[in-house]
CSV table of C-alpha atoms and ligand atoms in Angstrom, one decimal:
chain,number,residue,atom,x,y,z
A,102,MET,CA,65.9,65.1,173.5
A,103,VAL,CA,62.6,65.9,171.5
A,104,ASN,CA,59.9,67.1,173.8
A,105,ARG,CA,57.2,67.9,171.2
A,106,VAL,CA,56.4,65.6,168.3
A,107,ASP,CA,53.5,64.8,166.0
A,108,VAL,CA,53.2,61.2,167.1
A,109,ILE,CA,54.3,59.1,170.1
A,110,VAL,CA,54.1,55.4,169.8
A,111,VAL,CA,54.1,53.5,173.1
A,112,GLY,CA,55.8,50.1,172.8
A,113,GLY,CA,58.5,48.9,170.4
A,114,GLY,CA,57.1,45.4,169.6
A,115,ALA,CA,55.7,44.2,166.3
A,116,SER,CA,52.8,46.7,166.1
A,117,GLY,CA,54.8,49.7,167.6
A,118,LEU,CA,57.8,49.3,165.2
A,119,MET,CA,55.6,49.1,162.2
A,120,THR,CA,53.5,52.1,163.3
A,121,ALA,CA,56.5,54.2,164.2
A,122,GLY,CA,58.3,53.4,161.0
A,123,LEU,CA,55.3,54.1,158.8
A,124,CYS,CA,54.5,57.4,160.6
A,125,ALA,CA,58.1,58.6,160.3
A,126,GLN,CA,58.3,57.5,156.6
A,127,GLN,CA,55.3,59.6,155.9
A,128,GLY,CA,57.0,62.7,157.2
A,129,LEU,CA,55.5,62.9,160.7
A,130,SER,CA,57.9,63.7,163.6
A,131,THR,CA,57.6,60.4,165.6
A,132,LEU,CA,58.9,59.3,169.0
A,133,LEU,CA,58.9,55.5,169.8
A,134,MET,CA,58.9,54.9,173.6
A,135,GLU,CA,60.0,51.4,174.6
A,136,ARG,CA,60.5,50.3,178.2
A,137,ASN,CA,63.2,47.8,177.4
A,138,GLU,CA,66.7,48.7,176.3
A,139,ARG,CA,66.1,46.4,173.3
A,140,LEU,CA,63.4,46.7,170.7
A,141,GLY,CA,61.2,43.8,169.7
A,142,LYS,CA,62.0,41.4,172.5
A,143,LYS,CA,59.0,39.3,172.0
A,144,LEU,CA,59.4,39.2,168.3
A,145,LEU,CA,62.8,37.6,168.8
A,146,ILE,CA,61.2,34.5,170.4
A,147,THR,CA,58.4,34.2,168.0
A,148,GLY,CA,58.0,30.9,166.0
A,149,LYS,CA,60.6,29.3,168.2
A,150,GLY,CA,63.1,31.9,167.2
A,151,ARG,CA,62.2,31.6,163.5
A,152,CYS,CA,59.3,34.2,163.5
A,153,ASN,CA,56.2,33.0,161.6
A,154,VAL,CA,55.8,36.5,160.3
A,155,THR,CA,52.4,36.1,158.5
A,156,ASN,CA,50.2,33.5,156.8
A,157,ASN,CA,50.1,33.6,153.0
A,158,CYS,CA,46.3,33.1,152.7
A,159,GLU,CA,43.3,34.8,151.4
A,160,MET,CA,40.9,37.1,153.3
A,161,GLU,CA,38.3,34.4,154.2
A,162,ARG,CA,40.9,32.2,155.9
A,163,LEU,CA,42.4,35.3,157.7
A,164,ILE,CA,39.1,36.2,159.1
A,165,GLU,CA,38.2,32.7,160.2
A,166,SER,CA,41.6,32.5,162.0
A,167,VAL,CA,40.6,35.3,164.4
A,168,PRO,CA,37.9,33.6,166.7
A,169,SER,CA,36.7,36.9,168.1
A,170,GLY,CA,36.9,40.1,166.3
A,171,GLY,CA,37.6,38.8,162.8
A,172,ARG,CA,35.1,41.0,161.1
A,173,PHE,CA,36.5,44.1,162.9
A,174,LEU,CA,39.8,43.4,161.0
A,175,PHE,CA,38.3,43.3,157.5
A,176,SER,CA,39.3,46.8,156.6
A,177,ALA,CA,42.7,46.7,158.2
A,178,PHE,CA,43.4,43.3,156.6
A,179,SER,CA,42.3,44.6,153.2
A,180,ARG,CA,44.6,47.5,153.2
A,181,PHE,CA,47.6,45.7,154.6
A,182,SER,CA,47.3,42.1,153.6
A,183,PRO,CA,49.7,39.1,154.2
A,184,GLN,CA,50.9,39.6,150.7
A,185,ASP,CA,51.7,43.3,151.6
A,186,VAL,CA,53.5,42.2,154.7
A,187,MET,CA,55.6,39.8,152.7
A,188,ALA,CA,56.4,42.5,150.0
A,189,PHE,CA,57.3,44.8,152.9
A,190,PHE,CA,59.9,42.5,154.4
A,191,GLU,CA,61.3,41.4,151.1
A,192,GLU,CA,61.8,45.0,150.2
A,193,LEU,CA,63.6,45.5,153.4
A,194,GLY,CA,66.0,42.9,152.4
A,195,VAL,CA,64.6,39.9,154.2
A,196,PRO,CA,63.9,36.9,151.8
A,197,LEU,CA,60.9,34.9,152.9
A,198,LYS,CA,59.7,31.3,152.5
A,199,THR,CA,56.3,29.7,152.8
A,200,GLU,CA,56.0,26.4,154.7
A,201,ARG,CA,53.2,23.9,155.5
A,202,GLY,CA,49.9,25.6,156.3
A,203,ALA,CA,50.9,28.7,154.4
A,204,ARG,CA,53.1,29.9,157.3
A,205,VAL,CA,55.7,32.5,156.3
A,206,PHE,CA,59.2,32.6,157.8
A,207,PRO,CA,62.4,34.4,156.9
A,208,GLN,CA,64.5,32.2,154.7
A,209,SER,CA,67.3,32.5,157.3
A,210,ASP,CA,65.0,31.0,160.0
A,211,LYS,CA,66.1,33.9,162.2
A,212,ALA,CA,63.5,36.1,164.0
A,213,GLY,CA,66.4,38.5,164.5
A,214,ASP,CA,66.4,39.4,160.8
A,215,ILE,CA,62.8,40.5,161.1
A,216,VAL,CA,63.6,42.7,164.2
A,217,SER,CA,66.7,44.2,162.5
A,218,ALA,CA,64.7,45.0,159.3
A,219,LEU,CA,62.0,46.8,161.4
A,220,GLU,CA,64.7,48.7,163.4
A,221,ARG,CA,66.3,49.8,160.1
A,222,PHE,CA,62.8,50.8,158.8
A,223,VAL,CA,62.2,52.9,162.0
A,224,LYS,CA,65.5,54.6,161.8
A,225,GLN,CA,65.5,55.3,158.0
A,226,GLY,CA,62.4,57.5,158.5
A,227,GLY,CA,64.2,59.5,161.2
A,228,CYS,CA,62.1,58.2,164.1
A,229,CYS,CA,63.4,59.0,167.6
A,230,VAL,CA,63.6,56.1,170.1
A,231,GLU,CA,63.6,56.6,173.8
A,232,THR,CA,63.8,54.1,176.6
A,233,GLY,CA,61.1,54.6,179.2
A,234,ARG,CA,58.0,53.0,180.6
A,235,VAL,CA,55.0,55.2,179.8
A,236,HIS,CA,52.8,55.4,182.9
A,237,ASN,CA,50.3,58.1,182.2
A,238,LEU,CA,48.5,59.9,179.4
A,239,VAL,CA,48.9,63.7,179.7
A,240,TRP,CA,45.8,65.9,179.2
A,241,GLU,CA,45.8,69.6,178.1
A,242,ASP,CA,42.4,71.3,178.6
A,243,GLY,CA,40.6,68.1,178.5
A,244,THR,CA,42.3,66.8,175.3
A,245,LEU,CA,45.0,64.3,175.0
A,246,GLY,CA,48.4,66.2,174.8
A,247,GLY,CA,51.1,63.6,175.4
A,248,VAL,CA,52.5,60.9,177.7
A,249,GLN,CA,54.5,60.7,180.9
A,250,THR,CA,57.0,58.0,181.9
A,251,GLU,CA,57.1,56.4,185.4
A,252,ASP,CA,60.2,58.4,186.2
A,253,GLY,CA,58.3,61.7,185.5
A,254,ARG,CA,59.5,62.7,182.1
A,255,THR,CA,56.8,64.1,179.8
A,256,TRP,CA,56.5,64.6,176.0
A,257,SER,CA,53.7,66.3,174.2
A,258,CYS,CA,52.3,65.3,170.8
A,259,ARG,CA,49.2,65.4,168.6
A,260,ALA,CA,48.6,61.6,168.5
A,261,VAL,CA,49.4,58.7,170.8
A,262,VAL,CA,49.4,55.2,169.6
A,263,VAL,CA,49.2,52.5,172.3
A,264,CYS,CA,51.1,49.4,171.1
A,265,THR,CA,52.0,47.8,174.4
A,266,GLY,CA,50.9,44.3,173.6
A,267,GLY,CA,49.0,41.9,175.9
A,268,LYS,CA,50.0,40.4,179.3
A,269,SER,CA,51.6,37.2,178.1
A,270,TYR,CA,55.4,36.4,178.5
A,271,PRO,CA,55.8,39.5,180.8
A,272,ARG,CA,59.6,39.2,180.8
A,273,THR,CA,59.5,40.5,177.2
A,274,GLY,CA,58.0,43.8,178.5
A,275,SER,CA,54.3,43.0,177.7
A,276,THR,CA,52.9,43.4,181.2
A,277,GLY,CA,49.5,44.8,180.3
A,278,ASP,CA,50.3,48.5,180.8
A,279,GLY,CA,48.2,49.5,177.8
A,280,TYR,CA,45.1,48.4,179.5
A,281,ALA,CA,45.7,50.9,182.4
A,282,LEU,CA,46.4,53.6,179.7
A,283,ALA,CA,43.2,52.8,178.0
A,284,LYS,CA,41.2,52.9,181.2
A,285,GLN,CA,42.7,56.4,182.0
A,286,ALA,CA,41.0,57.5,178.7
A,287,GLY,CA,37.7,55.9,179.8
A,288,HIS,CA,38.0,52.7,177.7
A,289,THR,CA,36.4,49.4,178.6
A,290,VAL,CA,38.9,46.5,178.8
A,291,THR,CA,37.1,43.2,178.3
A,292,ALA,CA,38.0,40.1,180.5
A,293,LEU,CA,41.6,39.0,179.8
A,294,SER,CA,42.2,35.3,179.5
A,295,PRO,CA,45.1,33.1,178.1
A,296,SER,CA,45.0,31.8,174.6
A,297,LEU,CA,47.4,29.4,172.7
A,298,VAL,CA,48.3,28.1,176.2
A,299,PRO,CA,49.2,24.7,177.8
A,300,LEU,CA,46.4,22.8,179.4
A,301,VAL,CA,46.0,21.6,183.0
A,302,THR,CA,44.3,18.2,183.1
A,303,LYS,CA,42.3,16.5,185.8
A,304,ASP,CA,43.8,13.2,185.2
A,305,ASP,CA,47.2,12.6,186.8
A,306,TRP,CA,48.3,10.1,184.2
A,307,CYS,CA,49.7,13.0,182.2
A,308,ALA,CA,52.1,13.8,185.1
A,309,GLY,CA,53.2,10.1,184.9
A,310,ALA,CA,54.3,10.6,181.3
A,311,GLN,CA,55.8,14.1,182.0
A,312,GLY,CA,58.7,14.9,179.7
A,313,LEU,CA,57.4,12.7,177.0
A,314,SER,CA,57.3,14.5,173.7
A,315,LEU,CA,55.3,12.8,170.9
A,316,LYS,CA,55.4,13.4,167.1
A,317,ASN,CA,52.8,12.2,164.6
A,318,VAL,CA,50.0,11.8,167.0
A,319,ALA,CA,46.4,12.9,166.5
A,320,LEU,CA,44.5,15.0,168.9
A,321,ALA,CA,40.8,15.7,169.1
A,322,VAL,CA,38.9,18.0,171.6
A,323,THR,CA,35.3,17.5,172.5
A,324,ASP,CA,33.1,20.1,174.1
A,325,THR,CA,31.1,17.9,176.5
A,326,VAL,CA,28.4,20.6,177.0
A,327,GLN,CA,27.6,21.1,173.4
A,328,LYS,CA,28.5,17.5,172.6
A,329,LYS,CA,30.6,18.3,169.6
A,330,GLN,CA,34.1,18.1,168.5
A,331,VAL,CA,35.7,21.5,168.5
A,332,TYR,CA,39.2,20.7,167.3
A,333,SER,CA,41.2,17.9,165.7
A,334,ASP,CA,44.7,17.9,164.3
A,335,PHE,CA,47.8,15.8,163.7
A,336,GLY,CA,51.3,16.8,164.9
A,337,GLU,CA,53.4,17.2,168.1
A,338,MET,CA,52.6,17.3,171.8
A,339,LEU,CA,54.2,17.1,175.1
A,340,PHE,CA,53.2,15.7,178.6
A,341,THR,CA,54.1,17.8,181.6
A,342,HIS,CA,53.7,17.7,185.3
A,343,TYR,CA,50.5,19.6,185.1
A,344,GLY,CA,49.0,18.2,181.9
A,345,MET,CA,49.8,18.9,178.2
A,346,SER,CA,51.6,21.3,176.1
A,347,GLY,CA,53.4,21.4,172.7
A,348,PRO,CA,52.3,23.0,169.3
A,349,MET,CA,49.1,21.0,168.8
A,350,VAL,CA,47.9,21.5,172.4
A,351,LEU,CA,48.5,25.3,172.2
A,352,SER,CA,46.5,25.5,169.0
A,353,ALA,CA,43.7,23.4,170.5
A,354,SER,CA,43.4,25.7,173.5
A,355,ALA,CA,42.2,28.6,171.3
A,356,HIS,CA,39.1,26.5,170.4
A,357,MET,CA,38.2,25.9,174.1
A,358,ARG,CA,35.9,28.9,174.6
A,359,PRO,CA,34.4,29.4,177.1
A,360,MET,CA,36.7,27.5,179.4
A,361,SER,CA,35.3,25.8,182.5
A,362,ALA,CA,36.7,22.9,184.5
A,363,GLY,CA,35.6,19.6,183.1
A,364,ARG,CA,34.0,20.9,180.0
A,365,TYR,CA,36.5,19.7,177.4
A,366,GLU,CA,37.8,16.2,176.8
A,367,VAL,CA,41.1,15.7,175.0
A,368,ALA,CA,41.6,12.4,173.1
A,369,VAL,CA,45.0,11.4,171.9
A,370,ASP,CA,45.4,8.8,169.2
A,371,LEU,CA,48.9,7.5,169.6
A,372,LYS,CA,48.9,5.5,166.3
A,373,PRO,CA,46.8,7.5,163.9
A,374,ALA,CA,48.4,5.8,160.8
A,375,LEU,CA,46.9,2.4,161.9
A,376,SER,CA,43.2,1.4,161.8
A,377,MET,CA,42.0,-0.6,164.8
A,378,GLU,CA,42.4,-3.8,162.9
A,379,GLN,CA,45.9,-2.9,161.7
A,380,LEU,CA,46.9,-2.0,165.3
A,381,ASP,CA,45.4,-5.2,166.7
A,382,ALA,CA,47.4,-7.2,164.1
A,383,ARG,CA,50.6,-5.3,165.1
A,384,VAL,CA,49.9,-6.0,168.8
A,385,GLN,CA,49.3,-9.7,168.0
A,386,ARG,CA,52.7,-9.9,166.3
A,387,ASP,CA,54.5,-8.3,169.3
A,388,PHE,CA,52.6,-10.6,171.6
A,389,LEU,CA,53.8,-13.6,169.6
A,390,LYS,CA,57.4,-12.3,169.9
A,391,TYR,CA,57.1,-11.7,173.6
A,392,GLN,CA,54.7,-14.5,174.5
A,393,ASN,CA,56.7,-15.6,177.6
A,394,ARG,CA,56.9,-12.1,179.1
A,395,ASP,CA,54.3,-10.2,181.1
A,396,LEU,CA,52.3,-7.4,179.6
A,397,ASN,CA,54.4,-4.7,181.4
A,398,ASN,CA,57.4,-5.8,179.4
A,399,SER,CA,55.9,-6.5,176.0
A,400,LEU,CA,54.8,-3.2,174.5
A,401,GLY,CA,58.2,-1.5,174.2
A,402,ASP,CA,58.4,-2.0,170.4
A,403,LEU,CA,55.1,-0.2,169.9
A,404,LEU,CA,55.1,2.6,172.4
A,405,PRO,CA,57.4,5.0,174.3
A,406,ARG,CA,58.5,3.6,177.6
A,407,SER,CA,56.8,6.2,179.9
A,408,ILE,CA,53.4,5.9,178.3
A,409,ILE,CA,53.2,2.1,178.7
A,410,PRO,CA,52.1,2.1,182.4
A,411,VAL,CA,49.5,4.7,181.5
A,412,ILE,CA,48.1,2.6,178.7
A,413,ILE,CA,48.1,-0.6,180.8
A,414,GLU,CA,46.4,1.1,183.7
A,415,LYS,CA,43.7,2.8,181.6
A,416,SER,CA,42.9,-0.4,179.7
A,417,CYS,CA,42.3,-2.2,183.0
A,418,VAL,CA,44.5,-5.2,182.0
A,419,PRO,CA,46.8,-6.3,184.9
A,420,GLY,CA,50.4,-5.4,183.9
A,421,HIS,CA,51.8,-8.6,185.5
A,422,ARG,CA,49.6,-10.9,183.3
A,423,LYS,CA,51.5,-13.2,181.1
A,424,ILE,CA,51.1,-12.4,177.4
A,425,ASN,CA,49.8,-15.9,176.6
A,426,GLN,CA,47.0,-15.4,179.1
A,427,ILE,CA,45.7,-12.2,177.7
A,428,THR,CA,42.2,-12.5,176.2
A,429,ARG,CA,41.0,-11.1,172.9
A,430,GLU,CA,38.8,-8.6,174.8
A,431,GLU,CA,41.8,-7.4,176.9
A,432,ARG,CA,43.9,-7.0,173.7
A,433,ARG,CA,41.0,-5.0,172.2
A,434,SER,CA,40.8,-2.8,175.3
A,435,LEU,CA,44.6,-2.1,175.0
A,436,CYS,CA,44.2,-1.1,171.3
A,437,CYS,CA,41.2,1.1,172.1
A,438,THR,CA,43.2,2.9,174.8
A,439,ILE,CA,46.2,3.4,172.5
A,440,LYS,CA,43.9,5.0,169.9
A,441,HIS,CA,41.7,6.9,172.3
A,442,LEU,CA,43.7,8.0,175.4
A,443,THR,CA,41.6,10.6,177.1
A,444,ALA,CA,42.1,13.4,179.6
A,445,THR,CA,39.7,15.9,181.0
A,446,VAL,CA,40.7,19.5,180.9
A,447,GLN,CA,40.7,21.4,184.2
A,448,GLY,CA,41.7,24.7,182.8
A,449,PHE,CA,44.4,26.7,181.2
A,450,ARG,CA,47.9,27.5,182.5
A,451,PRO,CA,48.3,31.2,183.6
A,452,ILE,CA,48.1,34.1,181.1
A,453,GLU,CA,51.8,34.7,181.6
A,454,GLU,CA,52.5,31.3,180.0
A,455,ALA,CA,50.2,32.0,177.0
A,456,ILE,CA,51.4,32.8,173.5
A,457,VAL,CA,48.7,35.5,173.3
A,458,THR,CA,46.2,37.3,175.5
A,459,SER,CA,42.6,37.1,174.6
A,460,GLY,CA,40.5,40.1,175.6
A,461,GLY,CA,41.7,43.7,175.7
A,462,VAL,CA,40.5,47.2,174.7
A,463,SER,CA,36.9,46.8,173.6
A,464,LEU,CA,36.5,46.9,169.8
A,465,LYS,CA,33.2,48.7,170.3
A,466,GLU,CA,35.1,51.8,171.3
A,467,VAL,CA,37.6,51.8,168.5
A,468,SER,CA,37.1,52.6,164.8
A,469,PRO,CA,37.9,49.5,162.7
A,470,LYS,CA,39.1,51.8,159.8
A,471,THR,CA,41.5,54.0,161.7
A,472,MET,CA,42.1,52.2,165.0
A,473,GLU,CA,41.3,55.6,166.7
A,474,SER,CA,39.5,55.7,170.0
A,475,LYS,CA,35.9,56.6,169.6
A,476,LEU,CA,36.1,58.3,173.0
A,477,VAL,CA,39.3,60.4,172.8
A,478,LYS,CA,40.5,62.1,169.8
A,479,GLY,CA,44.1,61.5,168.9
A,480,LEU,CA,44.3,58.2,170.8
A,481,TYR,CA,45.0,55.1,168.7
A,482,PHE,CA,45.5,51.4,169.5
A,483,ALA,CA,47.3,48.7,167.5
A,484,GLY,CA,48.2,45.0,168.1
A,485,GLU,CA,47.5,42.7,170.9
A,486,VAL,CA,46.3,45.4,173.4
A,487,LEU,CA,43.0,45.3,171.4
A,488,ASP,CA,40.4,42.6,172.1
A,489,LEU,CA,41.8,40.5,169.3
A,490,ASP,CA,43.6,37.2,169.1
A,491,ALA,CA,44.1,34.6,166.5
A,492,TYR,CA,45.1,30.9,166.0
A,493,THR,CA,48.7,30.0,165.4
A,494,GLY,CA,50.1,30.3,161.9
A,495,GLY,CA,51.3,33.9,161.7
A,496,PHE,CA,47.9,35.4,162.2
A,497,ASN,CA,48.7,37.3,165.4
A,498,LEU,CA,51.6,39.1,163.8
A,499,GLN,CA,49.5,39.9,160.8
A,500,ILE,CA,47.0,41.5,163.2
A,501,ALA,CA,49.8,43.6,164.7
A,502,PHE,CA,51.0,44.7,161.3
A,503,SER,CA,47.6,45.4,159.7
A,504,THR,CA,46.3,47.4,162.7
A,505,ALA,CA,49.6,49.4,162.8
A,506,TYR,CA,49.2,50.2,159.1
A,507,ALA,CA,45.6,51.4,159.6
A,508,ALA,CA,46.5,53.6,162.5
A,509,ALA,CA,49.6,55.1,160.7
A,510,GLN,CA,47.5,55.8,157.6
A,511,ALA,CA,44.8,57.4,159.6
A,512,ILE,CA,47.2,59.7,161.6
A,513,ARG,CA,48.9,60.9,158.4
A,514,GLU,CA,45.4,61.8,156.9
A,515,VAL,CA,44.5,63.8,160.0
A,516,LEU,CA,47.9,65.5,160.7
A,517,LEU,CA,49.1,66.0,157.1
A,518,PRO,CA,45.8,66.7,155.2
B,1935,FAD,C1,56.7,32.6,172.6
B,1935,FAD,C2,55.8,33.3,171.5
B,1935,FAD,C3,55.9,32.9,170.2
B,1935,FAD,C4,55.1,33.6,169.3
B,1935,FAD,N1,55.2,33.2,168.0
B,1935,FAD,C5,54.4,33.9,167.1
B,1935,FAD,C6,54.5,33.6,165.7
B,1935,FAD,O1,55.5,32.8,165.3
B,1935,FAD,N2,53.7,34.2,164.8
B,1935,FAD,C7,52.7,35.1,165.2
B,1935,FAD,O2,51.9,35.5,164.4
B,1935,FAD,N3,52.6,35.4,166.6
B,1935,FAD,C8,53.4,34.8,167.5
B,1935,FAD,N4,53.3,35.2,168.8
B,1935,FAD,C9,52.4,36.3,169.2
B,1935,FAD,C10,53.0,37.7,168.8
B,1935,FAD,O3,54.3,37.7,169.2
B,1935,FAD,C11,52.2,38.8,169.4
B,1935,FAD,O4,50.8,38.7,169.1
B,1935,FAD,C12,52.7,40.1,168.9
B,1935,FAD,O5,54.1,40.3,169.3
B,1935,FAD,C13,51.9,41.3,169.4
B,1935,FAD,O6,52.5,42.5,169.0
B,1935,FAD,P1,52.3,43.8,169.8
B,1935,FAD,O7,53.1,44.9,169.1
B,1935,FAD,O8,50.9,44.1,170.0
B,1935,FAD,O9,52.9,43.5,171.2
B,1935,FAD,P2,54.4,43.1,171.7
B,1935,FAD,O10,55.1,42.5,170.6
B,1935,FAD,O11,54.2,42.3,172.9
B,1935,FAD,O12,55.1,44.5,172.0
B,1935,FAD,C14,54.7,45.3,173.1
B,1935,FAD,C15,55.9,46.2,173.4
B,1935,FAD,O13,55.5,47.3,174.2
B,1935,FAD,C16,56.4,47.5,175.3
B,1935,FAD,N5,55.7,48.1,176.4
B,1935,FAD,C17,54.7,47.6,177.2
B,1935,FAD,N6,54.3,48.5,178.1
B,1935,FAD,C18,55.1,49.6,177.9
B,1935,FAD,C19,55.1,50.9,178.5
B,1935,FAD,N7,54.3,51.2,179.5
B,1935,FAD,N8,55.9,51.8,178.0
B,1935,FAD,C20,56.8,51.5,177.0
B,1935,FAD,N9,56.8,50.3,176.4
B,1935,FAD,C21,55.9,49.4,176.8
B,1935,FAD,C22,56.9,46.1,175.6
B,1935,FAD,O14,58.2,46.1,176.2
B,1935,FAD,C23,57.0,45.5,174.2
B,1935,FAD,O15,58.2,45.7,173.6
B,1935,FAD,C24,54.1,34.6,169.8
B,1935,FAD,C25,54.1,34.9,171.1
B,1935,FAD,C26,55.0,34.3,172.0
B,1935,FAD,C27,54.9,34.7,173.4
């Protein structure tokens, strides 16, 4: 077992694997400490098991995709860009492909290929990997001298890089330990909140449609305090017992800042491809076909079964009314509801269910060029432990890789001048 090394990297996720591999490749004796038996557990579930490893876009789009802290990343993104990340994985033998929205995935659609490549990279450089949960920073005469695991083992080193991730999906090992380590070093940890997270709605109609998954619908979010639309998109969503989830809803949640109960209204357009007039004409055709039925039993050609009672109730047309007795205004009201089905957001689901954690180690106390602590020499941070989070599209992994690269470069410059 190695007890004294140049660098200890705490956490073997996206940022930790990259940092450890780069440090080792540069000739630094490196120890990677991971609490799980397996490396990269969260990486394996990214992109629904396909791993959206980066976004093949330019700097402006990258910065815009990080709602808080985008400017902080300018230097790190410039030195290790999405195109660099792509070249890195291709060189490690993982062919990539770019999909809609410039999202980059392994051609194999297997996140495991990304993890295996990073594991190979770490091992090629001769990095040691230990299983253990780092619990404390170790101090020698007031300076940072190493780390200690919760079972009392200690290692000494010249630099520590905290790559412990956020607090989301804790079963992957990311339980927020890095925040406690940062606080031991005197760092401020800004308020933590979930981002890219399902939404709890006030209206119980969502529960009525639970289990219903919709494709090709449009969603718009309005901030009722600022009276402006903060998000709109077209895609997939899902109704649940508490409210809404699915890719489009997760993306929308990152635009709901600050969150407070009742502030945001979500409007779903169930038929975005049809104008009001086209939808009305379509409903009229169905009504002609089912003119002897009641309303409850005449919308099945147009809408999924579980949403029909919701639409009827929200449009205030009695469901037992015979089709041939429905007025033009009532038909209009049905069409309006189909194109503008609204729910008020009560809040987010818990941070544990979020794709990323918003908040973290304060950026004011970390150098944007080196990721080194401004408070403690030899202490570095990379990845989601920092107060950084981005929209969906591969940006969060890009943050992990770029900050890892900045830290590894800086450590090499300090330790191998
Ligand atoms: C379901 C899901 C899907 C996602 N999909 C995508 C996607 O497709 N594209 C994208 O860009 N982003 C995606 N993300 C976000 C992305 O996975 C994270 O932002 C990224 O993994 C953060 O990297 P990290 O290295 O900072 O932390 P993590 O990857 O969380 O790694 C932290 C590691 O540190 C270890 N650790 C924690 N505490 C300790 C300790 N005390 N001692 C030792 N080890 C410790 C953990 O076990 C873990 O292995 C997804 C997230 C989730 C949950």
